[in-house]
Structure formats: structure tokens, C-alpha cells
mmCIF file of C-alpha atoms in Angstrom:
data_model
loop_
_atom_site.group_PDB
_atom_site.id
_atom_site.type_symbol
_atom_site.label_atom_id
_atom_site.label_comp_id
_atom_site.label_asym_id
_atom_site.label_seq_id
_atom_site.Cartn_x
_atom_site.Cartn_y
_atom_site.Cartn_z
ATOM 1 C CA UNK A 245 0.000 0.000 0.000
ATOM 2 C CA UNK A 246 1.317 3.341 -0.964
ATOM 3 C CA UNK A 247 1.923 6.042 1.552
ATOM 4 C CA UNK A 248 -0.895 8.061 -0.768
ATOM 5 C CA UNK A 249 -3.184 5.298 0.072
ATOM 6 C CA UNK A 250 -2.464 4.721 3.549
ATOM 7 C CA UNK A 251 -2.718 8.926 3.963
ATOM 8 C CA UNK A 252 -6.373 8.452 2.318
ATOM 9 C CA UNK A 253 -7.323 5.471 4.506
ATOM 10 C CA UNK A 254 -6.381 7.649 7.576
ATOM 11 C CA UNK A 255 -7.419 10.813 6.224
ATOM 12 C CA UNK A 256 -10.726 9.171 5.663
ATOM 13 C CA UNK A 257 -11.632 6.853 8.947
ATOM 14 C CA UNK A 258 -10.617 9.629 10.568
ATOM 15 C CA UNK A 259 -13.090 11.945 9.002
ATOM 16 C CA UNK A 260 -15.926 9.205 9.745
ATOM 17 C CA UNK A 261 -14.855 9.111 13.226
ATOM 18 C CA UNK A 262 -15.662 13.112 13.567
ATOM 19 C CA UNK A 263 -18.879 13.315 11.245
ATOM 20 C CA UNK A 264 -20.099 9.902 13.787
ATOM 21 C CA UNK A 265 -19.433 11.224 17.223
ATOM 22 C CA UNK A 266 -21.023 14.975 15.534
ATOM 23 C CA UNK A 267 -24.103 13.883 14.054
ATOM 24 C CA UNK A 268 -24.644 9.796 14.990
ATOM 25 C CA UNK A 269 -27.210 8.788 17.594
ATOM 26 C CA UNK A 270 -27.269 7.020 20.571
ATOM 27 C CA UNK A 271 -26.805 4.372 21.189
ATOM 28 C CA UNK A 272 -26.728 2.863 17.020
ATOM 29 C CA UNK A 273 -23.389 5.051 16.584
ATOM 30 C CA UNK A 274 -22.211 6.383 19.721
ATOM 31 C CA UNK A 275 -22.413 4.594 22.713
ATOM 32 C CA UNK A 276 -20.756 7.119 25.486
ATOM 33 C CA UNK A 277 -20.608 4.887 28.607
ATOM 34 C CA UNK A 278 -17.082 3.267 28.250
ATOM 35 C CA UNK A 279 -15.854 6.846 27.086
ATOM 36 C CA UNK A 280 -16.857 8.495 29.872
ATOM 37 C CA UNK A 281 -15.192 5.617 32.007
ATOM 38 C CA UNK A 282 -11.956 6.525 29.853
ATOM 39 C CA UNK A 283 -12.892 10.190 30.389
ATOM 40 C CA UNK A 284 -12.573 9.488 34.298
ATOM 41 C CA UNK A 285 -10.197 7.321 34.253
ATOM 42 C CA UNK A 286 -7.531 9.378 32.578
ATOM 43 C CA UNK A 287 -8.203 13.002 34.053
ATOM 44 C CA UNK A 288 -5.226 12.022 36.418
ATOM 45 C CA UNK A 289 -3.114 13.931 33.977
ATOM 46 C CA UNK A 290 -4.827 17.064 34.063
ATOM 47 C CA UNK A 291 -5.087 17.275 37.958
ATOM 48 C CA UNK A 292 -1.845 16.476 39.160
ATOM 49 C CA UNK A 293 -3.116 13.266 40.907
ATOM 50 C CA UNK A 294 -1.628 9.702 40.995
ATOM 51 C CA UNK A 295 -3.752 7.108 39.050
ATOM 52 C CA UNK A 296 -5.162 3.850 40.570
ATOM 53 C CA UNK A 297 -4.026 5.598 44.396
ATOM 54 C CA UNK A 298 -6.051 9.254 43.865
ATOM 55 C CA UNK A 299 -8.130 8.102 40.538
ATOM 56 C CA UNK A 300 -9.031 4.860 40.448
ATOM 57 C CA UNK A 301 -8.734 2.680 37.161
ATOM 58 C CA UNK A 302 -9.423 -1.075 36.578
ATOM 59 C CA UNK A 303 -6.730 -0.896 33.493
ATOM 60 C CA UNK A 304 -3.658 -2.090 33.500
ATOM 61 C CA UNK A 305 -0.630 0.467 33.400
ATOM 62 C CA UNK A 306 -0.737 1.336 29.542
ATOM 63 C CA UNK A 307 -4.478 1.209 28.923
ATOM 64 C CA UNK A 308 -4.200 4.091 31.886
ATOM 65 C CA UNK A 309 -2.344 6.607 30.481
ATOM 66 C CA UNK A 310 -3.522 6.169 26.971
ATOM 67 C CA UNK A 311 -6.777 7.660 28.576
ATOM 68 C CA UNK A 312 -4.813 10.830 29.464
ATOM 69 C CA UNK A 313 -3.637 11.396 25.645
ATOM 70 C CA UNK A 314 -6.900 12.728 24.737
ATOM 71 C CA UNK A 315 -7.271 14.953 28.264
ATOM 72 C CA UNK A 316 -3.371 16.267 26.972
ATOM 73 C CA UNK A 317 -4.503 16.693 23.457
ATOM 74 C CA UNK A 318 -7.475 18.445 23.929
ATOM 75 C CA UNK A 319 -6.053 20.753 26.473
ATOM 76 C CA UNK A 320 -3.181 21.815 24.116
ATOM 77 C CA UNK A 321 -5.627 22.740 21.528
ATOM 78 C CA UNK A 322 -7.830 24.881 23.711
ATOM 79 C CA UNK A 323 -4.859 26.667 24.933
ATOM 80 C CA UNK A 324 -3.093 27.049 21.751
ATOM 81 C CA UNK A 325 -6.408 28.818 20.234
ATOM 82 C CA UNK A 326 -6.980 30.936 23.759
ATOM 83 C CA UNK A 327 -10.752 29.088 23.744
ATOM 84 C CA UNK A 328 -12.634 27.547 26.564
ATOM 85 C CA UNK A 329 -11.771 24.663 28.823
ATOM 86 C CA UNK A 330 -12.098 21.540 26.571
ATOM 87 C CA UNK A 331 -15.029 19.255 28.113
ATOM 88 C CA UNK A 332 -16.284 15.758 27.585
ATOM 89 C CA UNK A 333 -17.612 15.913 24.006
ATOM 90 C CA UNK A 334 -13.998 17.396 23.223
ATOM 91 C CA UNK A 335 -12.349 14.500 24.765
ATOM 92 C CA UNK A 336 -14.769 12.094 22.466
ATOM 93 C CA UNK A 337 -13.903 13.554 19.485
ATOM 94 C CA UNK A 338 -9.989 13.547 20.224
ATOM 95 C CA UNK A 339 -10.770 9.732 21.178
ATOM 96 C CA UNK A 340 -12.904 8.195 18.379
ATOM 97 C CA UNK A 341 -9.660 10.132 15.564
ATOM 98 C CA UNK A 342 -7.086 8.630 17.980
ATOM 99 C CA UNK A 343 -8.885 5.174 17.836
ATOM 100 C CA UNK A 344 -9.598 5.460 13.481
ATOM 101 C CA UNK A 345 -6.096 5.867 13.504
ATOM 102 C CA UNK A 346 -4.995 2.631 15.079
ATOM 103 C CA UNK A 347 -8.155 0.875 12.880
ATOM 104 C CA UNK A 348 -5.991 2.435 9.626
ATOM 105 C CA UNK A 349 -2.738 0.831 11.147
ATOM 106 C CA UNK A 350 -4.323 -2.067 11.710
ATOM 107 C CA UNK A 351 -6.233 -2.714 8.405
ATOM 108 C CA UNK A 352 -2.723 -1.598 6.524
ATOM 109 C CA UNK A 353 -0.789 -4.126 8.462
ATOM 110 C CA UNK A 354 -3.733 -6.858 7.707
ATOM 111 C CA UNK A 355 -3.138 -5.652 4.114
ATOM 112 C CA UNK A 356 0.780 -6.247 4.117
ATOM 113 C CA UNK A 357 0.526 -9.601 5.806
ATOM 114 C CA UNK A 358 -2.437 -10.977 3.393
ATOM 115 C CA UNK A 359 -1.322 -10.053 -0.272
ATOM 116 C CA UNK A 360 -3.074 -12.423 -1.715
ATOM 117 C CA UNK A 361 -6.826 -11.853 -0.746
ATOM 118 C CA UNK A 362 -6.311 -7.738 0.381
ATOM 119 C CA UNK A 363 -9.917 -7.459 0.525
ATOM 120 C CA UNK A 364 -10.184 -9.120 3.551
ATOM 121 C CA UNK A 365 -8.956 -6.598 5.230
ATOM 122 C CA UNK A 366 -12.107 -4.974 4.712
ATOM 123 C CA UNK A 367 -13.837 -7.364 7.087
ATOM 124 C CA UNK A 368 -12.655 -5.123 10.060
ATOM 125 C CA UNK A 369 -15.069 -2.406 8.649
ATOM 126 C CA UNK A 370 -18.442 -4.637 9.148
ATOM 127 C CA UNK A 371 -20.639 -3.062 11.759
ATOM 128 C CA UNK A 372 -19.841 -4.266 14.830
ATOM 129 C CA UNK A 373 -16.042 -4.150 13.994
ATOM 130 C CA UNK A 374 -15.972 -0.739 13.288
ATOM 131 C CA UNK A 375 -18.737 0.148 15.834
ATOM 132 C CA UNK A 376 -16.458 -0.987 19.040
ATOM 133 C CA UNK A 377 -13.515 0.577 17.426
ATOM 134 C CA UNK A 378 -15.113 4.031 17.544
ATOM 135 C CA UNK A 379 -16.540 3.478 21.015
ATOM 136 C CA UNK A 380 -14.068 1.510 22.800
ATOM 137 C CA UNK A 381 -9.975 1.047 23.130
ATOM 138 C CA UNK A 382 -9.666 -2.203 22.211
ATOM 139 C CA UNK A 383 -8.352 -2.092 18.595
ATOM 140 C CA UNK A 384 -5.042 -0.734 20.351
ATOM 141 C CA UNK A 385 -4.080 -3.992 21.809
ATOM 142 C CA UNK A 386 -5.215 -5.418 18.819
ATOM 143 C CA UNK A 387 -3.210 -3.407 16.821
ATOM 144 C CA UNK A 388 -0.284 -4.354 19.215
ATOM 145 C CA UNK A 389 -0.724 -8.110 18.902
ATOM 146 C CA UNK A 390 -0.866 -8.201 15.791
ATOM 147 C CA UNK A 391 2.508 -5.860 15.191
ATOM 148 C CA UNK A 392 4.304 -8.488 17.494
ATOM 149 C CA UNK A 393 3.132 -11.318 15.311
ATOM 150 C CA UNK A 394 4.334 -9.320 12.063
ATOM 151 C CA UNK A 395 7.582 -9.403 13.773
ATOM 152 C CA UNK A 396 7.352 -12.590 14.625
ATOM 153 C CA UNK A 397 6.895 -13.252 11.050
ATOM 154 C CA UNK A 398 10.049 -11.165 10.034
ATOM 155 C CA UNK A 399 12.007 -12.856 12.714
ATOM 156 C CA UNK A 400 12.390 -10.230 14.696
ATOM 157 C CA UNK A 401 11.928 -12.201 18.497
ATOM 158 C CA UNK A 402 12.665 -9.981 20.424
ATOM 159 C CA UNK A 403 10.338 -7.299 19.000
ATOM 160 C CA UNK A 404 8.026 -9.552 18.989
ATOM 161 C CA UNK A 405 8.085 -10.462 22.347
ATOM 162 C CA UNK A 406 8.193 -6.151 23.408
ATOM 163 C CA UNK A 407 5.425 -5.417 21.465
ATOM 164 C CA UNK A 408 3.527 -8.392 23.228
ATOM 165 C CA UNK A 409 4.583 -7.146 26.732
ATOM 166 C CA UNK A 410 3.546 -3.493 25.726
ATOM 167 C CA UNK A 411 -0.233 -5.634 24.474
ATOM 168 C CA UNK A 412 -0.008 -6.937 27.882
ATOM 169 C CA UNK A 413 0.016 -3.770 30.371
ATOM 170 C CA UNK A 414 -2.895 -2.461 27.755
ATOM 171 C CA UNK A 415 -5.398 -5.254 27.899
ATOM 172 C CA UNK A 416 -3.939 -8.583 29.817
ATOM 173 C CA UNK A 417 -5.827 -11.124 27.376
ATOM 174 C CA UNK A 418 -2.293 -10.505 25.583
ATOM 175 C CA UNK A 419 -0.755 -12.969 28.045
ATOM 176 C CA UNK A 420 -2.452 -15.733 26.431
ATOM 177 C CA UNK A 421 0.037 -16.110 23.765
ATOM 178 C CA UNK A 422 3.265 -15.688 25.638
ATOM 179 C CA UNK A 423 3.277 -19.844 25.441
ATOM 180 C CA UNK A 424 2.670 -20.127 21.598
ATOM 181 C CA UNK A 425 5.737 -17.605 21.003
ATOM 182 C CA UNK A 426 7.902 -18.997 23.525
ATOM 183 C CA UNK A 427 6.832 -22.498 21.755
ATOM 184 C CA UNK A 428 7.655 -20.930 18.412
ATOM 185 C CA UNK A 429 10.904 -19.250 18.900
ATOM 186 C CA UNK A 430 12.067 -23.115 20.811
ATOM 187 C CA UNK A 431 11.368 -24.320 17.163
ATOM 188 C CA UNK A 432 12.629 -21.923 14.583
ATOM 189 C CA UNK A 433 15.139 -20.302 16.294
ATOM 190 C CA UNK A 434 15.929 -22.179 20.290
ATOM 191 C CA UNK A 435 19.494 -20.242 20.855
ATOM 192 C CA UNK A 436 17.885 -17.186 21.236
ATOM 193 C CA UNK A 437 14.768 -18.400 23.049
ATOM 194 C CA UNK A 438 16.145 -16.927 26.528
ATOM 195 C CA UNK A 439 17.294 -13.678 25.666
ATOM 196 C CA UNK A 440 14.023 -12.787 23.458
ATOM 197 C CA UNK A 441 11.671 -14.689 25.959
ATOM 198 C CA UNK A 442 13.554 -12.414 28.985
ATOM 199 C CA UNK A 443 12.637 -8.977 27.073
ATOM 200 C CA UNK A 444 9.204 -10.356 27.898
ATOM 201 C CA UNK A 445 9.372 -9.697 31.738
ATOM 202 C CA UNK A 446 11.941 -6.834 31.336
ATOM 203 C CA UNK A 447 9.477 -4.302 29.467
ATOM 204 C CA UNK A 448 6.416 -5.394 31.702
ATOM 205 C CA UNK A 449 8.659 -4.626 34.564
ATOM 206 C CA UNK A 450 9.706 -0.984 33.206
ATOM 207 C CA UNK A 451 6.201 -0.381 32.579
ATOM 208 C CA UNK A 452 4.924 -1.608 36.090
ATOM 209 C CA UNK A 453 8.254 0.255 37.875
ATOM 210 C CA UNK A 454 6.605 3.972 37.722
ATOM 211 C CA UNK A 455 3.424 2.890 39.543
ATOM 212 C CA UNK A 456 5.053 0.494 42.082
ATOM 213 C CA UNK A 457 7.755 3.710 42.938
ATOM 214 C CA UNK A 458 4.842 6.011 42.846
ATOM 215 C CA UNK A 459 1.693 4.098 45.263
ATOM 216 C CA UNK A 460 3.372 0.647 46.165
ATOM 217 C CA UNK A 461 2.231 -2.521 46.287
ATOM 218 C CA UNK A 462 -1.352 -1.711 47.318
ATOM 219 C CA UNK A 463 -1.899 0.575 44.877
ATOM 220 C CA UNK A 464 -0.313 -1.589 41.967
ATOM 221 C CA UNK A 465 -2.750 -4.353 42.998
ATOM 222 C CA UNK A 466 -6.092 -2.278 42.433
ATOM 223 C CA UNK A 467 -7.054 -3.287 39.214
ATOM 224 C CA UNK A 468 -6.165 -6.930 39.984
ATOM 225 C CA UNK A 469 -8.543 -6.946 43.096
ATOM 226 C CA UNK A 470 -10.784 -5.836 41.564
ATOM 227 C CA UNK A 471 -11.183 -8.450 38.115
ATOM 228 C CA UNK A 472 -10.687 -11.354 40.487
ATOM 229 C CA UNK A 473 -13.457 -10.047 42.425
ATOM 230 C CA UNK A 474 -15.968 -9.195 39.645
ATOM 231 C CA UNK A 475 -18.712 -11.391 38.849
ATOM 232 C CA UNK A 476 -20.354 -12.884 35.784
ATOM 233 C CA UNK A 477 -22.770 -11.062 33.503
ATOM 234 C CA UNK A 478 -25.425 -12.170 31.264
ATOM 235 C CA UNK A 479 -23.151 -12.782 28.190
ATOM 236 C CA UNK A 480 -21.173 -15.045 29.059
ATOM 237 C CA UNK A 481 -20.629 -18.872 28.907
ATOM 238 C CA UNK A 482 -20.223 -19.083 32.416
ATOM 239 C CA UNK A 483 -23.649 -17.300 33.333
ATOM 240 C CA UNK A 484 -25.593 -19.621 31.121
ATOM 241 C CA UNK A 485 -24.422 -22.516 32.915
ATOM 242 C CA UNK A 486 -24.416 -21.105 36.142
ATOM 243 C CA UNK A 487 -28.282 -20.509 35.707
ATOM 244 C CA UNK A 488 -28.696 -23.619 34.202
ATOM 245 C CA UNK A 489 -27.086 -25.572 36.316
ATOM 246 C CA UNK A 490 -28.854 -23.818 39.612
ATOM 247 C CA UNK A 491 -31.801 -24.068 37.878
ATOM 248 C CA UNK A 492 -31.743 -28.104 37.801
ATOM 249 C CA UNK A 493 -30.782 -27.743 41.374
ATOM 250 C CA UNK A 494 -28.244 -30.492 41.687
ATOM 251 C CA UNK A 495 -25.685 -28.364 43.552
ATOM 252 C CA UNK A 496 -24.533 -25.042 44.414
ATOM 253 C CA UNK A 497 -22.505 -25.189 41.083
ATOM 254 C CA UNK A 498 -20.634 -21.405 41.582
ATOM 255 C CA UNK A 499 -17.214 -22.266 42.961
ATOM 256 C CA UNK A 500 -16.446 -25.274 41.040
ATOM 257 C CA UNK A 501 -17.554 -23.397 38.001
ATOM 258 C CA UNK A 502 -15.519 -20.301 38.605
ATOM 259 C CA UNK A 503 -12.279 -22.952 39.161
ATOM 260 C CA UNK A 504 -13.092 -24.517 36.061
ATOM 261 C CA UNK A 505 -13.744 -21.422 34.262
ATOM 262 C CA UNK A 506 -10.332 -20.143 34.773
ATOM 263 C CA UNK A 507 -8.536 -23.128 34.294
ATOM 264 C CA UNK A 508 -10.324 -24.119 30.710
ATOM 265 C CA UNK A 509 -9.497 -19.959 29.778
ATOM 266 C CA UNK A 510 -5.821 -20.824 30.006
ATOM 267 C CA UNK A 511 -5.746 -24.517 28.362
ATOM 268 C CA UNK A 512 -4.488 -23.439 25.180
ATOM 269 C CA UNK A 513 -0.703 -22.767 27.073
ATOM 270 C CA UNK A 514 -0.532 -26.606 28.213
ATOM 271 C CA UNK A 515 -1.379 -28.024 24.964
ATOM 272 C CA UNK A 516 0.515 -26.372 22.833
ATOM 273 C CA UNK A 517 3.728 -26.842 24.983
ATOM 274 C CA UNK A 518 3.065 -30.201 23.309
ATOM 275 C CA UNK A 519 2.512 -29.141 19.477
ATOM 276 C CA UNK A 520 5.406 -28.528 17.053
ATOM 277 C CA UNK A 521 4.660 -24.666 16.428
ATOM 278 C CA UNK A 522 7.802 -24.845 13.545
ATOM 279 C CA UNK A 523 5.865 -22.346 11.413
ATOM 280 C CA UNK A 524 3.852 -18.409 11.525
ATOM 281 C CA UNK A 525 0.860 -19.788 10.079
ATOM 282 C CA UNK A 526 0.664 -22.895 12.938
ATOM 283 C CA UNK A 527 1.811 -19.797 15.778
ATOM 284 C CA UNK A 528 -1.185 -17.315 14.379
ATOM 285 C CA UNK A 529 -3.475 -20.453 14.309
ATOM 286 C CA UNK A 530 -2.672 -21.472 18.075
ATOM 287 C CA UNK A 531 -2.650 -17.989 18.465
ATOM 288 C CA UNK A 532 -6.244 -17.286 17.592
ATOM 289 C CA UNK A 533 -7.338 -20.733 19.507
ATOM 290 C CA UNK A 534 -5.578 -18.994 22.483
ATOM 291 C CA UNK A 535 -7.466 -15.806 22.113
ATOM 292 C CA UNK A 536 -10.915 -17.175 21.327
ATOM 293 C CA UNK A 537 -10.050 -20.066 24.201
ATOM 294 C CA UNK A 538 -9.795 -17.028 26.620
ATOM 295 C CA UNK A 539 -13.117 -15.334 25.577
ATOM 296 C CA UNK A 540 -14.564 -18.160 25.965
ATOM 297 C CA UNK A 541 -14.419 -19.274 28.895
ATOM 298 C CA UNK A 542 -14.054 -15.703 30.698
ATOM 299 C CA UNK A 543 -16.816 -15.461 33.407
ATOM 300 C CA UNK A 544 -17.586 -11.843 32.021
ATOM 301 C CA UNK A 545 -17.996 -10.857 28.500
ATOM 302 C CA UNK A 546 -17.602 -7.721 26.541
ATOM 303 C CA UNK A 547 -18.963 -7.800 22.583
ATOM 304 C CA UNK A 548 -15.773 -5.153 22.159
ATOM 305 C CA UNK A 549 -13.797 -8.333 22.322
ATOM 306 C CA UNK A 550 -14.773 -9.003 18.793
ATOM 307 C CA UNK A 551 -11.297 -6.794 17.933
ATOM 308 C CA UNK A 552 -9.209 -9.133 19.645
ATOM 309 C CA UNK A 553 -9.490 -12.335 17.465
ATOM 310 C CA UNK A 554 -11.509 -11.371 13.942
ATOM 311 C CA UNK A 555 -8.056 -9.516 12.748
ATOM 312 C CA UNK A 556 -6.353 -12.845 13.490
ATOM 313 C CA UNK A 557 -9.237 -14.814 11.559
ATOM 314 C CA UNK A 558 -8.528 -12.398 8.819
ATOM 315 C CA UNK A 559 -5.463 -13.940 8.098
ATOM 316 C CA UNK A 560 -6.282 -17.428 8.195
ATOM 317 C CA UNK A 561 -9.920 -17.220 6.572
ATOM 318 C CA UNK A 562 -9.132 -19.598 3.480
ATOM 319 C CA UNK A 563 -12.789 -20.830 2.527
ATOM 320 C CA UNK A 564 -15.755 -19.276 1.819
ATOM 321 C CA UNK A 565 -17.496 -20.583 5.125
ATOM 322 C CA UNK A 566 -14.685 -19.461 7.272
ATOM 323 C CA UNK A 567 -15.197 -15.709 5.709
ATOM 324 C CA UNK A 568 -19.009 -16.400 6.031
ATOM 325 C CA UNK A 569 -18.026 -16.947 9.498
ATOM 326 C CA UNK A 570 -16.935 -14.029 10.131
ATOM 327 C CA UNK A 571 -19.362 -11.635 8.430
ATOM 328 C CA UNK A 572 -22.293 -13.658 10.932
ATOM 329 C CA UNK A 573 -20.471 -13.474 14.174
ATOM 330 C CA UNK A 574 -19.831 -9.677 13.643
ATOM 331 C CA UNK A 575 -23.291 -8.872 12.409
ATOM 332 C CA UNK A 576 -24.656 -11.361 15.263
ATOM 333 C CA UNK A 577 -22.458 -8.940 17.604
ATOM 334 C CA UNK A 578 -24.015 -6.043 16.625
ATOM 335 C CA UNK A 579 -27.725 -6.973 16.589
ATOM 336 C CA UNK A 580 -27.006 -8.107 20.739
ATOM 337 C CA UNK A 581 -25.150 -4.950 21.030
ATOM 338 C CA UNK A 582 -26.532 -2.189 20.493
ATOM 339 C CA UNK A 583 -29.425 -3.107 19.445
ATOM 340 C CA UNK A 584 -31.023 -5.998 21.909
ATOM 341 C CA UNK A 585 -28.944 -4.892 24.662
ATOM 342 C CA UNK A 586 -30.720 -1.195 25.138
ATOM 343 C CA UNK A 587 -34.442 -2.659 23.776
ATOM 344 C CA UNK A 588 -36.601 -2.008 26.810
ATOM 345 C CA UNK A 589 -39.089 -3.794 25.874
ATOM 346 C CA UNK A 590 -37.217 -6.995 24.537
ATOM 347 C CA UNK A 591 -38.503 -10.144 24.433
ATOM 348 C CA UNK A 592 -37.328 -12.013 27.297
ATOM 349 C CA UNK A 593 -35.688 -15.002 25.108
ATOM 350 C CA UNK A 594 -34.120 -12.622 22.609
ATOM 351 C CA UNK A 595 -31.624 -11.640 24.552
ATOM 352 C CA UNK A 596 -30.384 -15.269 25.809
ATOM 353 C CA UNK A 597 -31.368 -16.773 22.210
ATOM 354 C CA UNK A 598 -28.705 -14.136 20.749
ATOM 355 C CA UNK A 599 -25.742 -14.590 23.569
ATOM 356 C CA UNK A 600 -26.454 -18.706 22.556
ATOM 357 C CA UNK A 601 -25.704 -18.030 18.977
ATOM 358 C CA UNK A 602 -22.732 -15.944 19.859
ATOM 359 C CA UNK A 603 -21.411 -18.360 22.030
ATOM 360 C CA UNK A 604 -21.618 -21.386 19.958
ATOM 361 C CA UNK A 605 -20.243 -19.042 17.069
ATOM 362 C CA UNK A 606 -17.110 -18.823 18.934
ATOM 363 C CA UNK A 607 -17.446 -22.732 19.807
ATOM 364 C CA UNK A 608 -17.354 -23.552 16.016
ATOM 365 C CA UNK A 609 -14.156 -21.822 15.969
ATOM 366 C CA UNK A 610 -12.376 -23.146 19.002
#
């Protein structure tokens, strides 16, 4: 792709991005609840204060202070033009270009790493797709996982393992596939497994090191506390057996589900210890099996997770039924959410009927 056409695809998303949060309604275009979390979350910049100690956050360290570009970015342009305070529809707009920009990246990337169906690429565009990339921050560490599996591709192990630590501290799904590249580089190229696998742990560490010096240990541990603490919602896997279960009233089914739960999100790492990951296509494959393993089986479940894995069945999509594939799950994603989701007068089997499709969408795949 020419830098012409990567200017236009930028120049353009980002446009769309503007004339959305302007003129789109709520909640079909714009839904403002996570950005206002992101609004909150990264005004620690603005006010001198220490984030997870004075402002709390539930993100890890990176996720964190991307909030605070937008607060920075905003506030620079209000100053530089002498204008009024920027406020929280200022701080959207400066959000939803920030986010088209990483979509561009990403589709240009999906476009360099699959030249021989680049069309594909435009699968990231379907409704939901670019729906969650406009209203949440999750193409960012999908933009990041996939730039350490480009490296991967190029050799380049121990960018490939940075780029996954930097994924990490922005969404921790990204852990998920530390096994399948440590698995991979043992394979292709095992006397430089150590020294690329350590650059792992090194850049999480430099990351982590500001917050520990700043709040300490308690502090640092906020936003663990408080996932290991939070309980299921109505979209997941784990809900719809919990109720089941409790329902048939054979046993108090919670705690052994929640220990299961965890276990199964995590079973990809043990089995593929065990697989002979010699080549990028087999590591993206166990890769994506890793990722959609880990959605799964999570006791809560966000519909923004769609970013994490469809770029990653972009690349492997070979038949028309695995395309077809994808083009239902996203525009099954978006009929739960927005649409059923904020229905107030729903029928009360939609919304279950439409979280069991999802589910056994992402069944098929695993």
C-alpha cells in the first residue's frame, strides 16, 4: 500500500470518526458509557493526581495513560487557540480520531501480511467491527498483537516479544500467547529463546516500575482486586451454565464453576507446549485458539472483544465458510449490542437466544 493510500485510509476513517461522534445517535453510533469511564479514568493527567491511588482505574498500566492522551490533546488545543476549557464531548472527538487511527494501522498491516486476498482486510469495517472501534480502546491492543506477530513473522523475536509485553500492560488477554511464542521461537530459532523470551518480563517490569515507585504494592494491585473479584454477567458462557445448572438444582454449582472457568481460559498454554509450532501460520493459528479459548471461557464478556481475534481470523480465513463466518459473528455482535442490549421492551428469550448463537459461534471456531 502506498503512503498516498495509507494517507487516504487515515485521512478518511478519521473523518468518519468526527462526522459519527457529531451527528450519529445514541446508542446505534455512539455509545458514550465506556468513554466516559476513559474520560474518568484518565483526568489524572490534568489534575496532578496519581492514578489507581487518587483516581481509580481497573486498566492495566498502559491502557491508563492512553486515557490521558486525549485529556493532553485536547487541552493543548484549547490553549493554543486561547478558547474555553475543553469538556467531555472534546475528549470524544480527540478519542474516536485517535482510535480510526490505530483501525488504519491495523487494516494496513492486515493488508501487508495478506497479499493475496487484500480485501479481507475490509472485514474489520463490518458493523460491529468498526462500531467498538469508535466506542471503545480495544483495537489498540489489537493493533499491538498483531505488530508483534508481524515481527514474529520477520524474525524479529525480540520485538516480537516487546510489542507483546507493551499488548499486555494495555489489555492482559495478551498474556495468552506468551506460550505459543515462547513455543515458536524453541522451534525456529531455540538459541535465542532466553534472551528474546527475557525482554518479555523486562518491558512489563519498566512499565509496572513507575506505579510500584509512585503508590506501592497496594496501589499496583487495584485493578487486579478488583477483576478477580468481579462477577459474571449475562453474556457469558459461564452465566448460562451457572443458571442452568442452579436451575436443575443439583448443587450449588458457583465455585467449582468459577475454578473450572479459569482453568479451561488458560488450556491453550498446556497443549501447545506439546505441538510442534515450527511455522507463523501454525503460531497465528494457536494464536487465535488462544485468544478465542480465553473469551470463551471468561466469566464476564464484553462484545468489544470481537477486535481481539476477527483480525487474526482475517489472516487465516481460506474458505468461503470461514469468511461467512466471520461476516455472521460480527453482524450477530451487533444486533445483541446495540441493538437488543438497550431494547426495553425486549422479548425475554431474545436476549439469551442471541448470547447462545454468539457463544456457539465462537465454539465452532475453538
Amino acid at each position: 500500500m502506498s503512503r498516498l493510500q495509507i494517507g487516504a485510509v487515515c485521512l478518511f476513517l478519521a473523518l468518519l470518526s468526527i462526522a459519527a461522534t457529531r451527528y450519529g445517535g445514541y446508542p446505534a453510533i455512539n455509545d458514550y458509557h465506556d468513554i466516559e469511564v476513559y474520560f474518568q479514568r484518565g483526568s489524572w493527567v490534568t489534575t496532578g493526581q496519581e492514578p489507581y491511588r487518587d483516581v481509580f482505574s481497573e486498566y492495566p498500566q498502559v491502557a491508563t495513560w492512553l486515557f490521558a492522551v486525549p485529556h493532553v490533546a485536547a487541552e493543548a488545543w484549547f490553549r493554543l487557540n486561547g478558547t474555553r476549557q475543553y469538556d467531555l464531548q472534546t475528549y470524544r472527538y480527540v478519542f474516536s480520531v485517535l482510535m480510526a487511527l490505530f483501525l488504519a494501522a491495523t487494516l494496513v498491516m492486515l493488508h501487508d501480511l495478506r497479499p493475496d486476498r487484500k480485501w479481507l482486510v475490509f472485514l474489520l469495517l463490518l458493523p460491529a467491527g468498526w462500531y467498538f472501534t469508535h466506542n471503545r480502546f480495544d483495537i489498540v491492543p489489537a493493533f499491538l498483537v498483531l505488530s508483534s506477530l508481524a515481527a514474529l513473522r520477520r524474525n524479529r523475536y525480540h520485538g516480537a516479544f516487546i510489542l507483546l509485553a507493551i499488548a499486555t500492560a494495555t489489555k492482559w488477554y495478551a498474556l495468552v500467547l506468551v506460550p505459543v511464542f515462547l513455543v515458536y521461537t524453541f522451534h525456529t530459532r531455540r538459541r535465542i529463546l532466553f534472551s528474546a523470551a527475557v525482554s518479555y518480563p523486562l518491558v512489563l517490569a519498566v512499565i509496572v516500575l513507575p506505579t510500584l515507585l509512585a503508590i506501592g504494592w497496594e496501589g499496583f494491585l487495584i485493578p487486579y482486586r478488583f477483576h478477580l473479584t468481579r462477577t459474571g454477567n449475562p453474556e457469558s458462557l459461564f452465566h448460562l451454565l451457572l443458571v442452568t445448572l442452579t436451575r436443575l438444582g443439583l448443587f450449588q454449582p458457583e465455585p467449582l464453576l468459577r475454578k473450572v472457568f479459569f482453568l479451561l481460559q488458560f488450556a491453550i498454554a498446556p497443549l501447545c507446549v506439546f505441538a510442534r509450532i515450527d511455522t507463523w501460520e501454525k503460531a497465528l493459528r494457536w494464536s487465535a485458539l488462544a485468544v478465542i479459548c480465553f473469551i470463551l471461557f471468561a466469566k464476564f464478556y464484553s462484545p468489544q472483544w470481537i477486535l481481539w481475534f476477527v483480525p487474526l481470523l482475517v489472516l487465516l480465513a481460506r474458505t468461503r465458510g470461514e469468511i461467512a463466518g466471520i461476516v455472521v459473528f460480527d453482524l450477530v455482535t451487533f444486533l445483541y449490542f446495540p441493538y437488543i442490549y438497550y431494547l426495553e421492551d425486549k422479548h425475554p428469550l431474545w436476549f439469551p437466544g442471541i448470547i447462545a448463537l454468539k457463544t456457539a459461534l465462537l465454539g465452532i471456531w475453538l
